[in-house]
Coordinates of N, CA, C and O in Angstrom, one line a residue:
M1 N 108.0 118.0 65.9 CA 108.8 116.9 66.1 C 109.4 117.5 67.6 O 109.5 116.8 68.4
D2 N 109.6 118.4 68.0 CA 110.2 119.0 69.4 C 109.5 118.6 70.5 O 109.7 118.4 71.5
A3 N 108.1 118.7 70.3 CA 107.1 118.3 71.3 C 107.5 116.7 71.5 O 107.2 116.3 72.7
D4 N 107.3 116.2 70.8 CA 107.6 114.3 70.8 C 108.8 114.3 71.5 O 108.9 113.6 72.4
V5 N 110.0 114.8 71.2 CA 111.4 115.0 71.8 C 111.2 115.0 73.5 O 111.5 114.4 74.2
S6 N 110.3 116.3 73.6 CA 110.3 117.0 75.0 C 109.7 115.9 75.6 O 109.9 115.7 76.8
R7 N 108.1 115.4 75.1 CA 107.5 114.4 76.0 C 108.3 113.2 76.0 O 108.4 112.6 77.3
G8 N 109.2 112.6 75.4 CA 109.8 111.6 75.4 C 111.4 111.7 76.6 O 111.4 110.6 77.3
A9 N 111.5 112.9 76.5 CA 112.5 113.4 77.3 C 111.8 113.3 78.9 O 112.7 113.0 79.8
R10 N 110.6 113.8 79.0 CA 110.3 113.9 80.4 C 109.8 112.5 80.6 O 109.9 112.0 81.8
T11 N 109.5 111.6 79.7 CA 108.9 110.2 80.2 C 110.1 109.8 80.8 O 110.1 108.8 81.7
F12 N 111.3 110.0 80.1 CA 112.6 109.2 80.4 C 112.9 109.5 81.9 O 113.5 109.1 82.3
A13 N 113.0 110.7 82.0 CA 113.1 111.4 83.3 C 112.5 111.0 84.3 O 112.8 110.8 85.7
L14 N 111.3 110.9 84.0 CA 110.3 110.0 85.3 C 110.9 108.7 85.2 O 110.5 108.7 86.7
V15 N 110.9 107.8 84.4 CA 111.2 106.5 84.8 C 112.6 106.4 85.4 O 112.5 106.0 86.5
L16 N 113.3 107.4 84.9 CA 114.6 107.6 85.8 C 114.8 107.9 87.4 O 115.3 107.2 87.8
F17 N 113.7 108.6 87.5 CA 113.6 109.0 88.7 C 113.0 108.0 89.6 O 113.3 107.6 90.6
G18 N 111.9 107.5 89.0 CA 111.4 106.6 89.8 C 112.0 105.1 90.1 O 112.3 104.7 90.8
Q19 N 113.1 104.9 88.8 CA 114.0 103.6 89.3 C 115.0 104.3 90.3 O 115.3 103.3 91.3
F20 N 115.4 105.6 90.7 CA 116.3 106.0 91.7 C 115.6 106.1 92.9 O 115.8 105.2 93.8
I21 N 114.3 106.2 93.1 CA 113.6 106.0 94.1 C 113.8 104.4 94.5 O 113.9 104.2 95.8
S22 N 113.3 103.5 93.8 CA 113.2 102.2 93.9 C 114.7 101.5 94.6 O 114.6 101.0 95.6
L23 N 115.9 102.3 94.2 CA 117.0 101.4 94.0 C 117.5 102.0 95.6 O 117.9 101.5 96.3
V24 N 117.4 103.3 95.7 CA 117.6 103.8 97.4 C 116.5 103.0 98.5 O 116.9 102.3 99.4
G25 N 115.5 102.9 98.2 CA 114.3 102.0 98.8 C 114.7 100.8 99.3 O 115.0 100.2 100.4
S26 N 115.2 100.1 98.0 CA 115.9 98.6 98.2 C 117.2 98.6 99.2 O 117.3 97.7 99.8
S27 N 118.1 99.8 98.6 CA 119.4 99.6 99.5 C 119.0 99.7 100.9 O 119.6 99.3 101.8
L28 N 118.3 100.9 101.3 CA 117.7 101.0 102.7 C 116.8 100.1 103.3 O 117.6 99.7 104.6
T29 N 116.1 99.4 102.7 CA 115.7 98.0 103.2 C 116.9 97.2 103.5 O 116.8 96.6 104.7
G30 N 117.8 96.6 102.7 CA 118.9 95.9 103.0 C 119.5 96.3 104.1 O 119.8 95.7 105.0
F31 N 120.1 97.6 104.0 CA 120.8 98.2 105.5 C 120.3 98.1 106.7 O 120.7 97.1 107.6
A32 N 118.6 98.0 106.4 CA 117.8 98.3 108.0 C 118.0 96.4 108.3 O 118.0 96.2 109.6
L33 N 117.9 95.7 107.3 CA 117.6 94.3 107.8 C 119.2 94.0 108.5 O 118.8 93.1 109.5
G34 N 120.0 94.5 107.7 CA 121.5 94.1 108.6 C 121.5 94.5 109.7 O 121.9 94.0 111.0
V35 N 120.8 95.6 110.2 CA 121.0 96.2 111.4 C 120.1 95.6 112.4 O 120.4 95.5 113.5
W36 N 118.9 95.4 111.6 CA 117.8 94.7 112.6 C 118.6 93.1 113.0 O 118.4 92.8 114.4
V37 N 119.1 92.5 112.0 CA 119.8 91.3 112.8 C 120.9 91.4 113.7 O 120.7 90.6 114.4
Y38 N 121.7 92.7 113.5 CA 123.0 92.9 114.1 C 122.3 93.0 115.4 O 122.8 92.9 116.7
E39 N 120.9 93.9 115.8 CA 120.7 93.8 116.9 C 119.9 92.6 117.9 O 120.0 92.7 118.6
R40 N 119.5 92.2 117.0 CA 118.9 90.9 117.5 C 119.8 89.8 118.0 O 119.9 89.0 119.1
T41 N 121.0 89.6 117.4 CA 122.0 88.7 117.9 C 123.3 89.4 118.1 O 123.8 88.3 119.4
G42 N 124.0 90.3 117.6 CA 125.0 91.1 118.1 C 126.0 90.7 117.7 O 127.4 90.6 117.9
S43 N 125.6 89.5 116.4 CA 127.3 89.0 115.6 C 127.3 89.8 114.4 O 126.5 90.0 113.4
T44 N 128.3 90.1 114.3 CA 128.9 91.0 113.1 C 128.8 90.2 112.0 O 128.8 90.2 110.8
T45 N 129.2 88.8 112.5 CA 129.4 87.6 111.1 C 128.1 87.5 110.4 O 128.0 87.6 109.6
E46 N 127.0 87.6 111.7 CA 125.7 87.7 110.9 C 125.3 88.7 109.8 O 124.5 88.7 109.0
Y47 N 125.5 89.7 110.3 CA 125.5 90.9 110.1 C 126.0 90.8 108.4 O 125.7 91.4 107.5
A48 N 127.1 90.5 108.4 CA 127.8 90.8 107.4 C 127.6 89.5 106.0 O 127.5 89.9 104.9
L49 N 126.7 88.3 106.9 CA 126.2 87.4 105.7 C 124.6 88.1 105.3 O 124.8 87.9 103.9
I50 N 124.3 88.7 106.0 CA 123.1 88.9 105.7 C 123.6 90.4 104.2 O 123.0 90.2 103.2
S51 N 124.4 90.9 104.7 CA 125.1 92.1 103.6 C 125.1 91.5 102.5 O 125.0 92.0 101.2
F52 N 126.1 90.4 102.6 CA 126.4 89.2 101.2 C 125.2 89.0 100.5 O 125.0 89.1 99.5
F53 N 124.6 88.2 101.5 CA 123.5 87.7 100.6 C 122.5 88.4 99.9 O 121.6 88.6 99.1
I54 N 122.1 89.6 100.7 CA 121.5 90.6 99.7 C 122.0 91.5 98.3 O 121.4 91.9 97.7
T55 N 123.6 91.3 98.7 CA 124.1 92.1 97.5 C 124.4 91.4 96.3 O 124.5 91.5 95.4
V56 N 124.7 90.2 96.5 CA 124.9 88.8 95.6 C 124.0 88.9 94.3 O 124.6 88.8 93.4
P57 N 122.8 88.9 95.0 CA 122.0 88.5 94.0 C 121.8 89.5 92.6 O 121.9 89.3 91.5
G58 N 122.1 90.7 93.1 CA 122.2 91.7 91.9 C 123.1 91.8 91.1 O 123.5 92.3 90.1
L59 N 124.6 91.5 91.6 CA 125.6 91.4 91.0 C 125.3 90.2 90.3 O 126.1 90.6 89.1
L60 N 125.0 89.2 90.6 CA 125.0 88.1 89.6 C 124.1 88.4 88.3 O 124.0 87.7 87.2
M61 N 122.9 88.7 88.7 CA 121.9 88.7 88.0 C 121.7 90.0 86.8 O 121.5 89.9 85.6
S62 N 122.7 91.0 86.9 CA 123.0 92.3 86.2 C 123.3 91.9 84.7 O 122.5 92.3 83.8
P63 N 124.5 91.0 84.9 CA 125.1 91.4 83.4 C 124.2 90.1 83.0 O 124.2 90.2 81.6
V64 N 123.5 89.3 83.3 CA 122.6 88.4 82.5 C 121.3 88.9 82.3 O 120.8 89.0 80.9
A65 N 120.9 89.9 82.9 CA 119.9 90.5 82.8 C 120.1 91.5 81.4 O 119.1 91.6 81.0
G66 N 121.4 92.1 81.4 CA 121.9 93.1 80.7 C 121.5 92.4 79.3 O 121.3 93.0 78.2
A67 N 122.3 91.3 79.1 CA 122.5 90.5 77.9 C 120.9 90.1 77.7 O 120.7 90.1 76.1
L68 N 120.1 89.9 78.4 CA 118.6 89.4 77.6 C 118.0 90.0 77.3 O 117.5 90.2 76.3
V69 N 117.9 91.5 78.1 CA 117.4 92.8 77.5 C 117.8 93.0 75.8 O 117.0 93.5 75.2
D70 N 119.1 93.2 75.9 CA 119.9 93.8 74.8 C 119.4 92.5 73.5 O 119.1 93.0 72.6
R71 N 119.4 91.3 73.7 CA 118.7 90.5 72.6 C 117.7 90.4 72.6 O 117.1 90.3 71.5
W72 N 116.8 90.7 73.6 CA 115.1 90.8 73.2 C 114.8 92.1 72.4 O 114.1 91.8 71.4
T73 N 115.9 92.8 72.8 CA 115.4 94.4 72.1 C 115.8 94.2 70.4 O 115.4 94.5 70.0
A74 N 117.2 93.7 70.3 CA 117.5 93.6 68.9 C 116.7 92.7 68.1 O 116.8 92.8 66.9
A75 N 115.7 91.5 68.9 CA 115.3 90.7 68.1 C 113.8 91.4 67.7 O 113.3 90.7 66.8
G76 N 113.5 92.4 68.6 CA 112.0 92.6 68.3 C 112.4 94.2 67.2 O 111.5 94.7 66.9
R77 N 113.4 94.4 66.6 CA 113.5 95.4 65.5 C 113.1 95.0 64.0 O 113.0 94.3 63.5

């Protein structure tokens, strides 16, 4: 029993770490894209628009995705 819990905890920690690395990579990519646009154009407005359009999809999709996953998980029980 303890071995199963330990293996499950280790798997969860590995997936959590992978998600963290993915989130950091995505955030750095979005920031680098904004900096690249600013360096090419010199426009803070375009930098702000790039930052906005990188952030908004995640903010809009997170609640919807969470609700869908909760419904899908409950239906599978």
